[in-house]
Amino acid sequence: MFENKWTPFLKNEFEQPYFKELSTFLKVEYQTKRIFPPREEVFSTFEHVDMDKIKVVILGQDPYHQPNQAHGMSFSVKKGVKIPPSLENIYKEINSDLGLPIPNHGYLMQWANQGVMLLNTVLTVECSRAFSHRNKGWETFTDIVLQKLNTLDQPIVFLLWGRPSQNKEVFLDNPLHLVLKAAHPSPLSAYGGFFGCKHFSQCNDFLTSKNVTPIDWRIY
């Protein structure tokens, strides 16, 4: 386990009955099936974006379910991996909204380094089976994560993309924060409200209004 301001929170959750049941389920899944992301990367977003550095939370659904894609940060893939369609659509919206160039890779660590937490509602998935780890305990965990983030005394923008993410809005009532909702950027739904949402400019306008350095959404 890495050590940062998330560590006490995570250690406490790992001891809860719901998480022990989830851990038992995951142990068997990782031993008997092909599960993503790799076990050591499941909590990468917590490792790379410390709690007191968070400016933005992008909440997706569940990890990419094809080999070599998911690495514990929603929508991101490592360099050398083909950019998935959902991320292509995110890049298109950033280009339309902010006029920034389309990147040639999908590794979003530059966002994480600026305080963008890339989170999913469910943190693991079986190969080629989207949503296969729904209702196993992850939703409870991410509910509690969002409740914790809601208590933080710092401006945070929550970008809720897709119905599972939008269902979490109930936990986000801190007036210091901004909640923005849109369709998921998947090709199946992007034209239903993701394209044209202008979340990236709205996010930066909000942060600037709170005297917080905005996010540079460019990926080099």
C-alpha positions as a Markdown table, in Angstrom:
| # | Residue | x | y | z |
|---|---|---|---|---|
| 1 | Met | 0.0 | 0.0 | 0.0 |
| 2 | Phe | 1.3 | 3.4 | -1.0 |
| 3 | Glu | 1.4 | 6.1 | 1.7 |
| 4 | Asn | -0.4 | 9.4 | 1.3 |
| 5 | Lys | -3.5 | 11.2 | 2.7 |
| 6 | Trp | -5.7 | 8.5 | 1.3 |
| 7 | Thr | -4.0 | 5.8 | 3.2 |
| 8 | Pro | -5.9 | 5.9 | 6.5 |
| 9 | Phe | -9.2 | 6.2 | 4.7 |
| 10 | Leu | -8.5 | 3.2 | 2.5 |
| 11 | Lys | -7.1 | 1.1 | 5.3 |
| 12 | Asn | -10.3 | 1.7 | 7.3 |
| 13 | Glu | -12.5 | 0.7 | 4.3 |
| 14 | Phe | -10.5 | -2.4 | 3.6 |
| 15 | Glu | -11.5 | -3.6 | 7.1 |
| 16 | Gln | -15.3 | -3.1 | 6.6 |
| 17 | Pro | -17.5 | -6.2 | 6.1 |
| 18 | Tyr | -18.6 | -5.2 | 2.6 |
| 19 | Phe | -15.0 | -4.8 | 1.5 |
| 20 | Lys | -13.9 | -8.1 | 2.9 |
| 21 | Glu | -16.7 | -9.8 | 0.9 |
| 22 | Leu | -15.5 | -7.9 | -2.2 |
| 23 | Ser | -11.9 | -8.9 | -1.5 |
| 24 | Thr | -12.9 | -12.6 | -1.3 |
| 25 | Phe | -14.8 | -12.3 | -4.6 |
| 26 | Leu | -11.8 | -10.6 | -6.3 |
| 27 | Lys | -9.3 | -13.1 | -5.0 |
| 28 | Val | -11.1 | -15.9 | -6.8 |
| 29 | Glu | -11.7 | -13.8 | -9.9 |
| 30 | Tyr | -8.0 | -12.9 | -10.3 |
| 31 | Gln | -7.0 | -16.5 | -9.7 |
| 32 | Thr | -9.5 | -18.0 | -12.2 |
| 33 | Lys | -10.2 | -15.3 | -14.9 |
| 34 | Arg | -8.6 | -12.5 | -16.7 |
| 35 | Ile | -9.4 | -9.4 | -14.7 |
| 36 | Phe | -8.5 | -5.7 | -15.4 |
| 37 | Pro | -6.8 | -3.6 | -14.3 |
| 38 | Pro | -3.8 | -5.6 | -12.9 |
| 39 | Arg | -4.3 | -6.2 | -9.2 |
| 40 | Glu | -1.4 | -3.8 | -8.3 |
| 41 | Glu | -3.0 | -1.0 | -10.3 |
| 42 | Val | -6.6 | -1.1 | -9.1 |
| 43 | Phe | -6.1 | 1.9 | -6.8 |
| 44 | Ser | -3.7 | 3.9 | -9.0 |
| 45 | Thr | -5.9 | 7.0 | -9.1 |
| 46 | Phe | -5.7 | 7.2 | -5.3 |
| 47 | Glu | -1.9 | 6.8 | -5.4 |
| 48 | His | -1.4 | 9.5 | -8.0 |
| 49 | Val | -3.9 | 12.2 | -6.9 |
| 50 | Asp | -3.6 | 12.9 | -3.2 |
| 51 | Met | -6.8 | 13.9 | -1.3 |
| 52 | Asp | -5.7 | 17.5 | -0.6 |
| 53 | Lys | -4.6 | 18.1 | -4.2 |
| 54 | Ile | -7.9 | 17.2 | -5.9 |
| 55 | Lys | -9.4 | 19.9 | -8.1 |
| 56 | Val | -11.5 | 17.7 | -10.4 |
| 57 | Val | -13.1 | 14.3 | -10.2 |
| 58 | Ile | -14.0 | 12.6 | -13.5 |
| 59 | Leu | -16.4 | 9.7 | -12.7 |
| 60 | Gly | -16.8 | 7.1 | -15.3 |
| 61 | Gln | -18.5 | 3.6 | -15.1 |
| 62 | Asp | -16.2 | 0.6 | -15.1 |
| 63 | Pro | -12.7 | 0.0 | -16.5 |
| 64 | Tyr | -11.9 | -0.8 | -20.1 |
| 65 | His | -12.3 | -4.5 | -20.5 |
| 66 | Gln | -9.8 | -5.3 | -23.3 |
| 67 | Pro | -6.2 | -6.4 | -22.7 |
| 68 | Asn | -3.5 | -3.7 | -21.8 |
| 69 | Gln | -6.1 | -0.9 | -21.5 |
| 70 | Ala | -7.1 | -0.3 | -17.9 |
| 71 | His | -4.5 | 0.8 | -15.4 |
| 72 | Gly | -6.6 | 2.1 | -12.5 |
| 73 | Met | -7.4 | 5.6 | -13.8 |
| 74 | Ser | -10.7 | 6.0 | -15.6 |
| 75 | Phe | -10.5 | 6.6 | -19.4 |
| 76 | Ser | -6.7 | 6.6 | -19.4 |
| 77 | Val | -4.5 | 4.0 | -21.2 |
| 78 | Lys | -0.7 | 3.8 | -21.2 |
| 79 | Lys | 1.4 | 5.1 | -24.0 |
| 80 | Gly | 1.6 | 2.6 | -26.9 |
| 81 | Val | -2.0 | 1.5 | -26.4 |
| 82 | Lys | -4.5 | 2.4 | -29.0 |
| 83 | Ile | -6.7 | 5.3 | -27.8 |
| 84 | Pro | -10.2 | 3.8 | -27.0 |
| 85 | Pro | -13.3 | 5.3 | -28.6 |
| 86 | Ser | -14.6 | 6.9 | -25.4 |
| 87 | Leu | -11.3 | 8.7 | -24.9 |
| 88 | Glu | -11.3 | 9.7 | -28.6 |
| 89 | Asn | -14.6 | 11.4 | -27.9 |
| 90 | Ile | -13.3 | 13.1 | -24.8 |
| 91 | Tyr | -10.5 | 14.5 | -26.9 |
| 92 | Lys | -13.0 | 15.7 | -29.6 |
| 93 | Glu | -15.0 | 17.5 | -27.0 |
| 94 | Ile | -11.9 | 19.2 | -25.5 |
| 95 | Asn | -10.9 | 20.2 | -29.1 |
| 96 | Ser | -14.4 | 21.7 | -29.7 |
| 97 | Asp | -14.7 | 23.3 | -26.3 |
| 98 | Leu | -11.2 | 24.7 | -25.8 |
| 99 | Gly | -9.6 | 24.5 | -29.3 |
| 100 | Leu | -6.8 | 22.2 | -28.1 |
| 101 | Pro | -5.1 | 19.7 | -30.4 |
| 102 | Ile | -6.1 | 16.0 | -30.4 |
| 103 | Pro | -3.4 | 14.1 | -28.6 |
| 104 | Asn | -1.6 | 11.1 | -30.1 |
| 105 | His | -1.8 | 8.9 | -27.0 |
| 106 | Gly | -4.2 | 8.2 | -24.2 |
| 107 | Tyr | -2.0 | 8.4 | -21.0 |
| 108 | Leu | -3.7 | 11.0 | -18.8 |
| 109 | Met | -1.1 | 11.3 | -16.1 |
| 110 | Gln | -0.6 | 14.9 | -17.0 |
| 111 | Trp | -4.2 | 15.5 | -15.8 |
| 112 | Ala | -3.6 | 13.5 | -12.6 |
| 113 | Asn | -0.5 | 15.5 | -11.8 |
| 114 | Gln | -2.6 | 18.6 | -11.8 |
| 115 | Gly | -5.2 | 17.2 | -9.4 |
| 116 | Val | -7.7 | 15.4 | -11.7 |
| 117 | Met | -8.9 | 12.2 | -10.1 |
| 118 | Leu | -9.9 | 9.7 | -12.7 |
| 119 | Leu | -12.3 | 7.4 | -10.9 |
| 120 | Asn | -14.9 | 4.8 | -12.0 |
| 121 | Thr | -18.0 | 3.7 | -10.1 |
| 122 | Val | -16.7 | 0.1 | -10.3 |
| 123 | Leu | -12.9 | -0.5 | -10.2 |
| 124 | Thr | -12.5 | -3.9 | -11.8 |
| 125 | Val | -13.9 | -5.9 | -14.7 |
| 126 | Glu | -13.6 | -9.3 | -16.4 |
| 127 | Cys | -12.0 | -9.4 | -19.8 |
| 128 | Ser | -14.5 | -8.7 | -22.6 |
| 129 | Arg | -17.4 | -8.5 | -20.1 |
| 130 | Ala | -18.4 | -4.9 | -19.4 |
| 131 | Phe | -20.1 | -4.4 | -16.1 |
| 132 | Ser | -19.2 | -7.9 | -15.0 |
| 133 | His | -18.2 | -6.7 | -11.5 |
| 134 | Arg | -21.3 | -4.6 | -10.8 |
| 135 | Asn | -23.1 | -5.1 | -7.6 |
| 136 | Lys | -20.2 | -6.9 | -5.9 |
| 137 | Gly | -19.3 | -4.1 | -3.5 |
| 138 | Trp | -17.5 | -1.5 | -5.5 |
| 139 | Glu | -20.5 | 0.8 | -5.7 |
| 140 | Thr | -20.5 | 0.9 | -1.9 |
| 141 | Phe | -16.8 | 1.8 | -1.8 |
| 142 | Thr | -17.1 | 4.6 | -4.4 |
| 143 | Asp | -20.2 | 5.9 | -2.6 |
| 144 | Ile | -18.1 | 6.3 | 0.5 |
| 145 | Val | -15.2 | 7.8 | -1.5 |
| 146 | Leu | -17.6 | 10.5 | -2.9 |
| 147 | Gln | -19.0 | 11.2 | 0.6 |
| 148 | Lys | -15.5 | 11.7 | 1.8 |
| 149 | Leu | -14.7 | 14.0 | -1.1 |
| 150 | Asn | -17.9 | 15.9 | -0.4 |
| 151 | Thr | -16.7 | 16.9 | 3.0 |
| 152 | Leu | -13.4 | 18.4 | 1.8 |
| 153 | Asp | -13.1 | 22.2 | 2.4 |
| 154 | Gln | -11.7 | 22.9 | -1.1 |
| 155 | Pro | -13.4 | 23.7 | -4.4 |
| 156 | Ile | -13.8 | 20.5 | -6.5 |
| 157 | Val | -15.5 | 20.0 | -9.8 |
| 158 | Phe | -17.3 | 16.6 | -10.2 |
| 159 | Leu | -17.8 | 15.5 | -13.8 |
| 160 | Leu | -20.4 | 12.8 | -13.8 |
| 161 | Trp | -20.6 | 11.0 | -17.1 |
| 162 | Gly | -23.2 | 8.3 | -17.7 |
| 163 | Arg | -26.1 | 7.1 | -15.6 |
| 164 | Pro | -24.2 | 5.1 | -13.0 |
| 165 | Ser | -22.1 | 8.2 | -12.3 |
| 166 | Gln | -25.0 | 10.6 | -12.2 |
| 167 | Asn | -26.7 | 8.4 | -9.6 |
| 168 | Lys | -23.9 | 9.4 | -7.3 |
| 169 | Glu | -25.0 | 13.0 | -7.3 |
| 170 | Val | -27.0 | 12.4 | -4.2 |
| 171 | Phe | -23.7 | 12.3 | -2.2 |
| 172 | Leu | -22.5 | 15.7 | -3.5 |
| 173 | Asp | -24.2 | 18.6 | -1.7 |
| 174 | Asn | -21.3 | 20.7 | -0.5 |
| 175 | Pro | -21.9 | 24.3 | -1.8 |
| 176 | Leu | -18.1 | 24.7 | -2.3 |
| 177 | His | -18.2 | 22.2 | -5.1 |
| 178 | Leu | -19.6 | 22.2 | -8.7 |
| 179 | Val | -21.3 | 19.1 | -10.1 |
| 180 | Leu | -21.6 | 18.8 | -13.9 |
| 181 | Lys | -23.5 | 15.9 | -15.6 |
| 182 | Ala | -23.4 | 14.6 | -19.2 |
| 183 | Ala | -23.9 | 11.4 | -21.2 |
| 184 | His | -21.1 | 8.9 | -21.2 |
| 185 | Pro | -18.5 | 9.6 | -23.9 |
| 186 | Ser | -18.9 | 6.1 | -25.3 |
| 187 | Pro | -19.8 | 6.1 | -29.1 |
| 188 | Leu | -23.2 | 4.6 | -28.0 |
| 189 | Ser | -24.1 | 7.7 | -26.0 |
| 190 | Ala | -21.8 | 10.6 | -26.8 |
| 191 | Tyr | -24.2 | 12.2 | -29.3 |
| 192 | Gly | -26.9 | 12.0 | -26.6 |
| 193 | Gly | -25.5 | 14.9 | -24.5 |
| 194 | Phe | -21.7 | 14.5 | -24.1 |
| 195 | Phe | -20.7 | 16.3 | -27.3 |
| 196 | Gly | -21.3 | 20.0 | -26.7 |
| 197 | Cys | -21.4 | 19.7 | -22.9 |
| 198 | Lys | -18.5 | 22.1 | -22.5 |
| 199 | His | -17.5 | 20.6 | -19.2 |
| 200 | Phe | -13.8 | 21.5 | -19.6 |
| 201 | Ser | -14.3 | 25.2 | -20.0 |
| 202 | Gln | -17.0 | 25.2 | -17.3 |
| 203 | Cys | -14.6 | 23.4 | -15.0 |
| 204 | Asn | -11.8 | 25.9 | -15.6 |
| 205 | Asp | -14.1 | 28.9 | -15.3 |
| 206 | Phe | -15.3 | 27.6 | -11.9 |
| 207 | Leu | -11.8 | 26.9 | -10.6 |
| 208 | Thr | -10.6 | 30.4 | -11.8 |
| 209 | Ser | -13.6 | 32.0 | -10.0 |
| 210 | Lys | -12.4 | 30.3 | -6.8 |
| 211 | Asn | -8.8 | 31.5 | -7.3 |
| 212 | Val | -7.6 | 28.0 | -8.1 |
| 213 | Thr | -5.2 | 27.4 | -10.9 |
| 214 | Pro | -7.3 | 25.9 | -13.8 |
| 215 | Ile | -6.5 | 22.6 | -15.5 |
| 216 | Asp | -4.3 | 22.5 | -18.6 |
| 217 | Trp | -6.2 | 19.9 | -20.5 |
| 218 | Arg | -3.5 | 19.4 | -23.1 |
| 219 | Ile | -1.9 | 16.0 | -23.4 |
| 220 | Tyr | 1.6 | 16.1 | -24.8 |
